[in-house]
Amino acid sequence: MTLTSVKQRIVLCHPDAESLCSSIAKRWLARARGHHQECEIRDLYADRFDPVLKSNEQPGKPGYTPLEANLAELDVLKALDVLVFVYPIWFGSPPAMLKGYFERVVGCGNVVNTQGHAKPLAGVRLVSICTSGARGVWLAEKGVTGALHTIFDQYVSEAFGSKKTYRLHLDSIDARTDDFFIRTRLADVDQFADQVCADAYGDVRGLSPS
């Protein structure tokens, strides 16, 4: 069977190749391809992505010269139907490298909060899958869950124009977590991926109302 025109990219942000995040990215990749959709993984740590924004990469400043590789990657993101971020919650927030990816790639050449600014993720379904050692209830009490909701479901969606946002949090993951629990949560990832893939496929076929 040939691939549909649905295009996905997974941005993995975790330094450990044996981490649950890495397993999640691979499961999503297999699931998307199982739906005959194009998909690839961008592993920020394995690629040694530099998250540090340079002074000449600030839009609107004299001498503005964004990195060509980041401009090229932004063009790839613009053409996607689904963009999936997989990352851990550390000290109440995503890794600094992921923040740098937003600054240097997603926001490359875009001045947010100005009238008429470009929205590079217009039409893209934005997926956030995060893991944590702490329980979700505790993180919610500390305001972490609400903050992540604000960043991904509201700010990024409105500032960069994503079509729809999806979020999955796998909590209580640490060195003591047993294999059965991990398999159960990866099954949740499979089901979540199936939902997003179906929604994206509906879009390209003109069938999805969302």
PDB file of C-alpha atoms in Angstrom:
ATOM      1  CA  MET A   1       0.000   0.000   0.000  1.00  0.00           C
ATOM      2  CA  THR A   2       1.306   3.460  -0.847  1.00  0.00           C
ATOM      3  CA  LEU A   3       1.769   6.212   1.727  1.00  0.00           C
ATOM      4  CA  THR A   4      -0.947   8.795   2.230  1.00  0.00           C
ATOM      5  CA  SER A   5      -0.032  12.447   1.935  1.00  0.00           C
ATOM      6  CA  VAL A   6       0.025  12.794   5.744  1.00  0.00           C
ATOM      7  CA  LYS A   7       3.451  13.965   6.928  1.00  0.00           C
ATOM      8  CA  GLN A   8       4.645  13.708  10.524  1.00  0.00           C
ATOM      9  CA  ARG A   9       7.795  14.518  12.445  1.00  0.00           C
ATOM     10  CA  ILE A  10       8.742  13.480  15.973  1.00  0.00           C
ATOM     11  CA  VAL A  11      11.082  15.785  17.888  1.00  0.00           C
ATOM     12  CA  LEU A  12      12.668  13.725  20.660  1.00  0.00           C
ATOM     13  CA  CYS A  13      14.384  15.575  23.496  1.00  0.00           C
ATOM     14  CA  HIS A  14      16.082  13.207  25.945  1.00  0.00           C
ATOM     15  CA  PRO A  15      19.811  12.448  26.384  1.00  0.00           C
ATOM     16  CA  ASP A  16      19.329   8.734  27.144  1.00  0.00           C
ATOM     17  CA  ALA A  17      18.792   6.514  24.089  1.00  0.00           C
ATOM     18  CA  GLU A  18      17.331   3.845  26.409  1.00  0.00           C
ATOM     19  CA  SER A  19      14.827   6.181  28.068  1.00  0.00           C
ATOM     20  CA  LEU A  20      11.063   5.790  28.039  1.00  0.00           C
ATOM     21  CA  CYS A  21      10.933   8.925  25.887  1.00  0.00           C
ATOM     22  CA  SER A  22      13.052   7.184  23.274  1.00  0.00           C
ATOM     23  CA  SER A  23      10.744   4.146  23.398  1.00  0.00           C
ATOM     24  CA  ILE A  24       7.728   6.419  22.992  1.00  0.00           C
ATOM     25  CA  ALA A  25       9.239   8.068  19.933  1.00  0.00           C
ATOM     26  CA  LYS A  26       9.955   4.695  18.343  1.00  0.00           C
ATOM     27  CA  ARG A  27       6.447   3.424  19.136  1.00  0.00           C
ATOM     28  CA  TRP A  28       4.886   6.517  17.587  1.00  0.00           C
ATOM     29  CA  LEU A  29       7.102   6.155  14.513  1.00  0.00           C
ATOM     30  CA  ALA A  30       6.023   2.534  14.036  1.00  0.00           C
ATOM     31  CA  ARG A  31       2.382   3.396  14.610  1.00  0.00           C
ATOM     32  CA  ALA A  32       2.388   6.279  12.128  1.00  0.00           C
ATOM     33  CA  ARG A  33       4.087   4.177   9.483  1.00  0.00           C
ATOM     34  CA  GLY A  34       1.598   1.414  10.247  1.00  0.00           C
ATOM     35  CA  HIS A  35      -1.066   3.900   9.188  1.00  0.00           C
ATOM     36  CA  HIS A  36       0.939   4.399   5.945  1.00  0.00           C
ATOM     37  CA  GLN A  37       1.868   7.951   6.916  1.00  0.00           C
ATOM     38  CA  GLU A  38       5.271   9.539   6.385  1.00  0.00           C
ATOM     39  CA  CYS A  39       7.131   9.969   9.661  1.00  0.00           C
ATOM     40  CA  GLU A  40      10.668  10.518  10.935  1.00  0.00           C
ATOM     41  CA  ILE A  41      12.389  11.231  14.250  1.00  0.00           C
ATOM     42  CA  ARG A  42      14.583  14.252  14.957  1.00  0.00           C
ATOM     43  CA  ASP A  43      16.631  13.319  18.034  1.00  0.00           C
ATOM     44  CA  LEU A  44      17.944  16.636  19.370  1.00  0.00           C
ATOM     45  CA  TYR A  45      20.531  15.159  21.730  1.00  0.00           C
ATOM     46  CA  ALA A  46      21.819  12.568  19.266  1.00  0.00           C
ATOM     47  CA  ASP A  47      22.098  15.318  16.627  1.00  0.00           C
ATOM     48  CA  ARG A  48      23.912  17.577  19.115  1.00  0.00           C
ATOM     49  CA  PHE A  49      21.446  20.361  18.434  1.00  0.00           C
ATOM     50  CA  ASP A  50      22.738  23.720  19.682  1.00  0.00           C
ATOM     51  CA  PRO A  51      19.881  25.368  21.641  1.00  0.00           C
ATOM     52  CA  VAL A  52      21.682  28.664  22.286  1.00  0.00           C
ATOM     53  CA  LEU A  53      20.092  31.563  20.418  1.00  0.00           C
ATOM     54  CA  LYS A  54      22.709  33.850  18.882  1.00  0.00           C
ATOM     55  CA  SER A  55      22.449  37.642  18.938  1.00  0.00           C
ATOM     56  CA  ASN A  56      22.158  37.826  15.151  1.00  0.00           C
ATOM     57  CA  GLU A  57      19.218  35.383  15.200  1.00  0.00           C
ATOM     58  CA  GLN A  58      16.822  37.789  16.850  1.00  0.00           C
ATOM     59  CA  PRO A  59      14.216  38.930  14.283  1.00  0.00           C
ATOM     60  CA  GLY A  60      14.037  42.653  13.762  1.00  0.00           C
ATOM     61  CA  LYS A  61      17.559  43.303  15.000  1.00  0.00           C
ATOM     62  CA  PRO A  62      20.314  44.799  12.785  1.00  0.00           C
ATOM     63  CA  GLY A  63      22.413  42.133  11.110  1.00  0.00           C
ATOM     64  CA  TYR A  64      19.698  39.506  11.420  1.00  0.00           C
ATOM     65  CA  THR A  65      21.070  36.312   9.846  1.00  0.00           C
ATOM     66  CA  PRO A  66      19.362  33.105  11.017  1.00  0.00           C
ATOM     67  CA  LEU A  67      21.188  29.839  10.537  1.00  0.00           C
ATOM     68  CA  GLU A  68      20.398  28.334   7.125  1.00  0.00           C
ATOM     69  CA  ALA A  69      19.947  24.864   8.642  1.00  0.00           C
ATOM     70  CA  ASN A  70      17.304  26.202  11.036  1.00  0.00           C
ATOM     71  CA  LEU A  71      15.480  27.994   8.224  1.00  0.00           C
ATOM     72  CA  ALA A  72      15.503  24.758   6.219  1.00  0.00           C
ATOM     73  CA  GLU A  73      14.107  22.812   9.170  1.00  0.00           C
ATOM     74  CA  LEU A  74      11.385  25.387   9.671  1.00  0.00           C
ATOM     75  CA  ASP A  75      10.371  24.858   6.036  1.00  0.00           C
ATOM     76  CA  VAL A  76      10.052  21.146   6.834  1.00  0.00           C
ATOM     77  CA  LEU A  77       7.836  21.914   9.844  1.00  0.00           C
ATOM     78  CA  LYS A  78       5.597  24.177   7.777  1.00  0.00           C
ATOM     79  CA  ALA A  79       4.832  21.293   5.417  1.00  0.00           C
ATOM     80  CA  LEU A  80       3.833  18.867   8.207  1.00  0.00           C
ATOM     81  CA  ASP A  81       0.397  17.641   9.171  1.00  0.00           C
ATOM     82  CA  VAL A  82       1.510  16.413  12.614  1.00  0.00           C
ATOM     83  CA  LEU A  83       4.403  17.579  14.811  1.00  0.00           C
ATOM     84  CA  VAL A  84       5.074  15.451  17.900  1.00  0.00           C
ATOM     85  CA  PHE A  85       7.252  16.576  20.826  1.00  0.00           C
ATOM     86  CA  VAL A  86       8.452  13.857  23.222  1.00  0.00           C
ATOM     87  CA  TYR A  87      10.286  15.002  26.353  1.00  0.00           C
ATOM     88  CA  PRO A  88      10.630  14.584  30.136  1.00  0.00           C
ATOM     89  CA  ILE A  89       9.493  17.072  32.752  1.00  0.00           C
ATOM     90  CA  TRP A  90      12.576  18.235  34.651  1.00  0.00           C
ATOM     91  CA  PHE A  91      12.287  20.713  37.547  1.00  0.00           C
ATOM     92  CA  GLY A  92       8.742  21.501  36.479  1.00  0.00           C
ATOM     93  CA  SER A  93       9.435  22.216  32.805  1.00  0.00           C
ATOM     94  CA  PRO A  94      10.689  20.668  29.537  1.00  0.00           C
ATOM     95  CA  PRO A  95      14.476  20.375  28.980  1.00  0.00           C
ATOM     96  CA  ALA A  96      16.263  23.612  28.096  1.00  0.00           C
ATOM     97  CA  MET A  97      17.209  22.090  24.737  1.00  0.00           C
ATOM     98  CA  LEU A  98      13.544  21.930  23.729  1.00  0.00           C
ATOM     99  CA  LYS A  99      13.075  25.596  24.636  1.00  0.00           C
ATOM    100  CA  GLY A 100      16.089  26.346  22.451  1.00  0.00           C
ATOM    101  CA  TYR A 101      14.504  24.405  19.581  1.00  0.00           C
ATOM    102  CA  PHE A 102      11.463  26.648  19.771  1.00  0.00           C
ATOM    103  CA  GLU A 103      13.644  29.758  19.855  1.00  0.00           C
ATOM    104  CA  ARG A 104      16.024  28.788  17.044  1.00  0.00           C
ATOM    105  CA  VAL A 105      13.772  26.725  14.753  1.00  0.00           C
ATOM    106  CA  VAL A 106      10.031  27.065  15.380  1.00  0.00           C
ATOM    107  CA  GLY A 107      10.332  30.807  15.993  1.00  0.00           C
ATOM    108  CA  CYS A 108      13.040  31.332  13.372  1.00  0.00           C
ATOM    109  CA  GLY A 109      12.376  34.620  11.615  1.00  0.00           C
ATOM    110  CA  ASN A 110       9.077  35.193  13.405  1.00  0.00           C
ATOM    111  CA  VAL A 111       8.331  38.114  15.690  1.00  0.00           C
ATOM    112  CA  VAL A 112       5.502  37.039  17.975  1.00  0.00           C
ATOM    113  CA  ASN A 113       2.863  39.453  19.307  1.00  0.00           C
ATOM    114  CA  THR A 114       2.984  41.785  16.327  1.00  0.00           C
ATOM    115  CA  GLN A 115       0.107  42.264  13.939  1.00  0.00           C
ATOM    116  CA  GLY A 116       0.306  40.181  10.823  1.00  0.00           C
ATOM    117  CA  HIS A 117       3.266  38.045  11.931  1.00  0.00           C
ATOM    118  CA  ALA A 118       3.722  34.713  10.192  1.00  0.00           C
ATOM    119  CA  LYS A 119       2.310  31.570  11.809  1.00  0.00           C
ATOM    120  CA  PRO A 120       4.615  28.737  10.706  1.00  0.00           C
ATOM    121  CA  LEU A 121       2.572  25.920  12.235  1.00  0.00           C
ATOM    122  CA  ALA A 122      -0.728  26.934  10.652  1.00  0.00           C
ATOM    123  CA  GLY A 123      -2.614  23.751   9.834  1.00  0.00           C
ATOM    124  CA  VAL A 124      -0.250  21.521  11.849  1.00  0.00           C
ATOM    125  CA  ARG A 125      -1.576  19.239  14.576  1.00  0.00           C
ATOM    126  CA  LEU A 126       0.736  19.737  17.566  1.00  0.00           C
ATOM    127  CA  VAL A 127       1.268  16.781  19.913  1.00  0.00           C
ATOM    128  CA  SER A 128       3.008  16.937  23.303  1.00  0.00           C
ATOM    129  CA  ILE A 129       3.978  13.704  25.072  1.00  0.00           C
ATOM    130  CA  CYS A 130       5.834  14.145  28.348  1.00  0.00           C
ATOM    131  CA  THR A 131       7.056  11.835  31.081  1.00  0.00           C
ATOM    132  CA  SER A 132       7.734  12.481  34.755  1.00  0.00           C
ATOM    133  CA  GLY A 133       8.889  10.697  37.879  1.00  0.00           C
ATOM    134  CA  ALA A 134       6.409  12.691  39.930  1.00  0.00           C
ATOM    135  CA  ARG A 135       2.724  11.864  39.985  1.00  0.00           C
ATOM    136  CA  GLY A 136       0.413  13.943  37.840  1.00  0.00           C
ATOM    137  CA  VAL A 137      -1.699  14.955  40.845  1.00  0.00           C
ATOM    138  CA  TRP A 138       1.360  16.380  42.621  1.00  0.00           C
ATOM    139  CA  LEU A 139       2.489  18.254  39.499  1.00  0.00           C
ATOM    140  CA  ALA A 140      -0.997  19.701  39.114  1.00  0.00           C
ATOM    141  CA  GLU A 141      -0.922  20.913  42.723  1.00  0.00           C
ATOM    142  CA  LYS A 142       2.402  22.651  42.032  1.00  0.00           C
ATOM    143  CA  GLY A 143       1.029  24.362  38.924  1.00  0.00           C
ATOM    144  CA  VAL A 144       3.214  22.425  36.477  1.00  0.00           C
ATOM    145  CA  THR A 145       0.351  20.823  34.560  1.00  0.00           C
ATOM    146  CA  GLY A 146      -1.409  24.141  34.129  1.00  0.00           C
ATOM    147  CA  ALA A 147       1.807  25.818  32.986  1.00  0.00           C
ATOM    148  CA  LEU A 148       2.438  23.168  30.320  1.00  0.00           C
ATOM    149  CA  HIS A 149      -1.163  23.508  29.171  1.00  0.00           C
ATOM    150  CA  THR A 150      -0.654  27.252  28.830  1.00  0.00           C
ATOM    151  CA  ILE A 151       2.596  26.858  26.867  1.00  0.00           C
ATOM    152  CA  PHE A 152       1.546  24.162  24.398  1.00  0.00           C
ATOM    153  CA  ASP A 153      -2.234  24.297  24.189  1.00  0.00           C
ATOM    154  CA  GLN A 154      -2.604  28.056  24.299  1.00  0.00           C
ATOM    155  CA  TYR A 155       0.536  30.097  23.627  1.00  0.00           C
ATOM    156  CA  VAL A 156       2.151  27.929  20.960  1.00  0.00           C
ATOM    157  CA  SER A 157      -1.187  27.242  19.294  1.00  0.00           C
ATOM    158  CA  GLU A 158      -2.102  30.919  19.113  1.00  0.00           C
ATOM    159  CA  ALA A 159       1.367  32.328  18.445  1.00  0.00           C
ATOM    160  CA  PHE A 160       2.438  29.793  15.828  1.00  0.00           C
ATOM    161  CA  GLY A 161      -0.992  28.868  14.495  1.00  0.00           C
ATOM    162  CA  SER A 162      -1.262  25.114  15.110  1.00  0.00           C
ATOM    163  CA  LYS A 163      -4.520  23.540  13.962  1.00  0.00           C
ATOM    164  CA  LYS A 164      -5.124  21.528  17.112  1.00  0.00           C
ATOM    165  CA  THR A 165      -3.155  20.460  20.185  1.00  0.00           C
ATOM    166  CA  TYR A 166      -3.022  17.048  21.841  1.00  0.00           C
ATOM    167  CA  ARG A 167      -1.340  16.187  25.127  1.00  0.00           C
ATOM    168  CA  LEU A 168      -0.404  12.952  26.903  1.00  0.00           C
ATOM    169  CA  HIS A 169       1.408  12.779  30.250  1.00  0.00           C
ATOM    170  CA  LEU A 170       2.939   9.523  31.467  1.00  0.00           C
ATOM    171  CA  ASP A 171       3.671   9.969  35.164  1.00  0.00           C
ATOM    172  CA  SER A 172       5.206   7.964  38.029  1.00  0.00           C
ATOM    173  CA  ILE A 173       8.106   6.781  35.840  1.00  0.00           C
ATOM    174  CA  ASP A 174      11.357   6.029  37.681  1.00  0.00           C
ATOM    175  CA  ALA A 175      13.971   3.299  38.130  1.00  0.00           C
ATOM    176  CA  ARG A 176      11.555   1.250  40.243  1.00  0.00           C
ATOM    177  CA  THR A 177       8.765   1.213  37.658  1.00  0.00           C
ATOM    178  CA  ASP A 178       7.993  -2.381  36.642  1.00  0.00           C
ATOM    179  CA  ASP A 179       7.829  -3.662  33.076  1.00  0.00           C
ATOM    180  CA  PHE A 180       4.085  -4.283  33.178  1.00  0.00           C
ATOM    181  CA  PHE A 181       3.396  -0.641  34.011  1.00  0.00           C
ATOM    182  CA  ILE A 182       5.698   0.503  31.199  1.00  0.00           C
ATOM    183  CA  ARG A 183       3.986  -1.804  28.690  1.00  0.00           C
ATOM    184  CA  THR A 184       0.615  -0.465  29.780  1.00  0.00           C
ATOM    185  CA  ARG A 185       1.666   3.135  29.245  1.00  0.00           C
ATOM    186  CA  LEU A 186       3.208   2.341  25.851  1.00  0.00           C
ATOM    187  CA  ALA A 187      -0.139   0.796  24.912  1.00  0.00           C
ATOM    188  CA  ASP A 188      -1.659   4.177  25.821  1.00  0.00           C
ATOM    189  CA  VAL A 189       0.798   5.784  23.400  1.00  0.00           C
ATOM    190  CA  ASP A 190      -0.325   3.383  20.655  1.00  0.00           C
ATOM    191  CA  GLN A 191      -3.965   4.322  21.196  1.00  0.00           C
ATOM    192  CA  PHE A 192      -3.113   8.025  21.315  1.00  0.00           C
ATOM    193  CA  ALA A 193      -1.112   7.762  18.082  1.00  0.00           C
ATOM    194  CA  ASP A 194      -3.991   5.942  16.378  1.00  0.00           C
ATOM    195  CA  GLN A 195      -6.331   8.791  17.294  1.00  0.00           C
ATOM    196  CA  VAL A 196      -4.019  11.510  15.947  1.00  0.00           C
ATOM    197  CA  CYS A 197      -3.204   9.542  12.790  1.00  0.00           C
ATOM    198  CA  ALA A 198      -6.923   9.052  12.114  1.00  0.00           C
ATOM    199  CA  ASP A 199      -7.611  12.762  12.614  1.00  0.00           C
ATOM    200  CA  ALA A 200      -4.758  13.753  10.284  1.00  0.00           C
ATOM    201  CA  TYR A 201      -5.858  11.251   7.654  1.00  0.00           C
ATOM    202  CA  GLY A 202      -9.372  12.653   7.854  1.00  0.00           C
ATOM    203  CA  ASP A 203      -7.957  16.086   7.124  1.00  0.00           C
ATOM    204  CA  VAL A 204      -6.230  15.086   3.893  1.00  0.00           C
ATOM    205  CA  ARG A 205      -9.351  13.212   2.786  1.00  0.00           C
ATOM    206  CA  GLY A 206     -11.603  16.101   3.752  1.00  0.00           C
ATOM    207  CA  LEU A 207     -13.413  13.955   6.328  1.00  0.00           C
ATOM    208  CA  SER A 208     -12.305  15.422   9.647  1.00  0.00           C
ATOM    209  CA  PRO A 209     -14.482  18.068  11.306  1.00  0.00           C
ATOM    210  CA  SER A 210     -11.681  19.145  13.702  1.00  0.00           C
TER     211      SER A 210
END
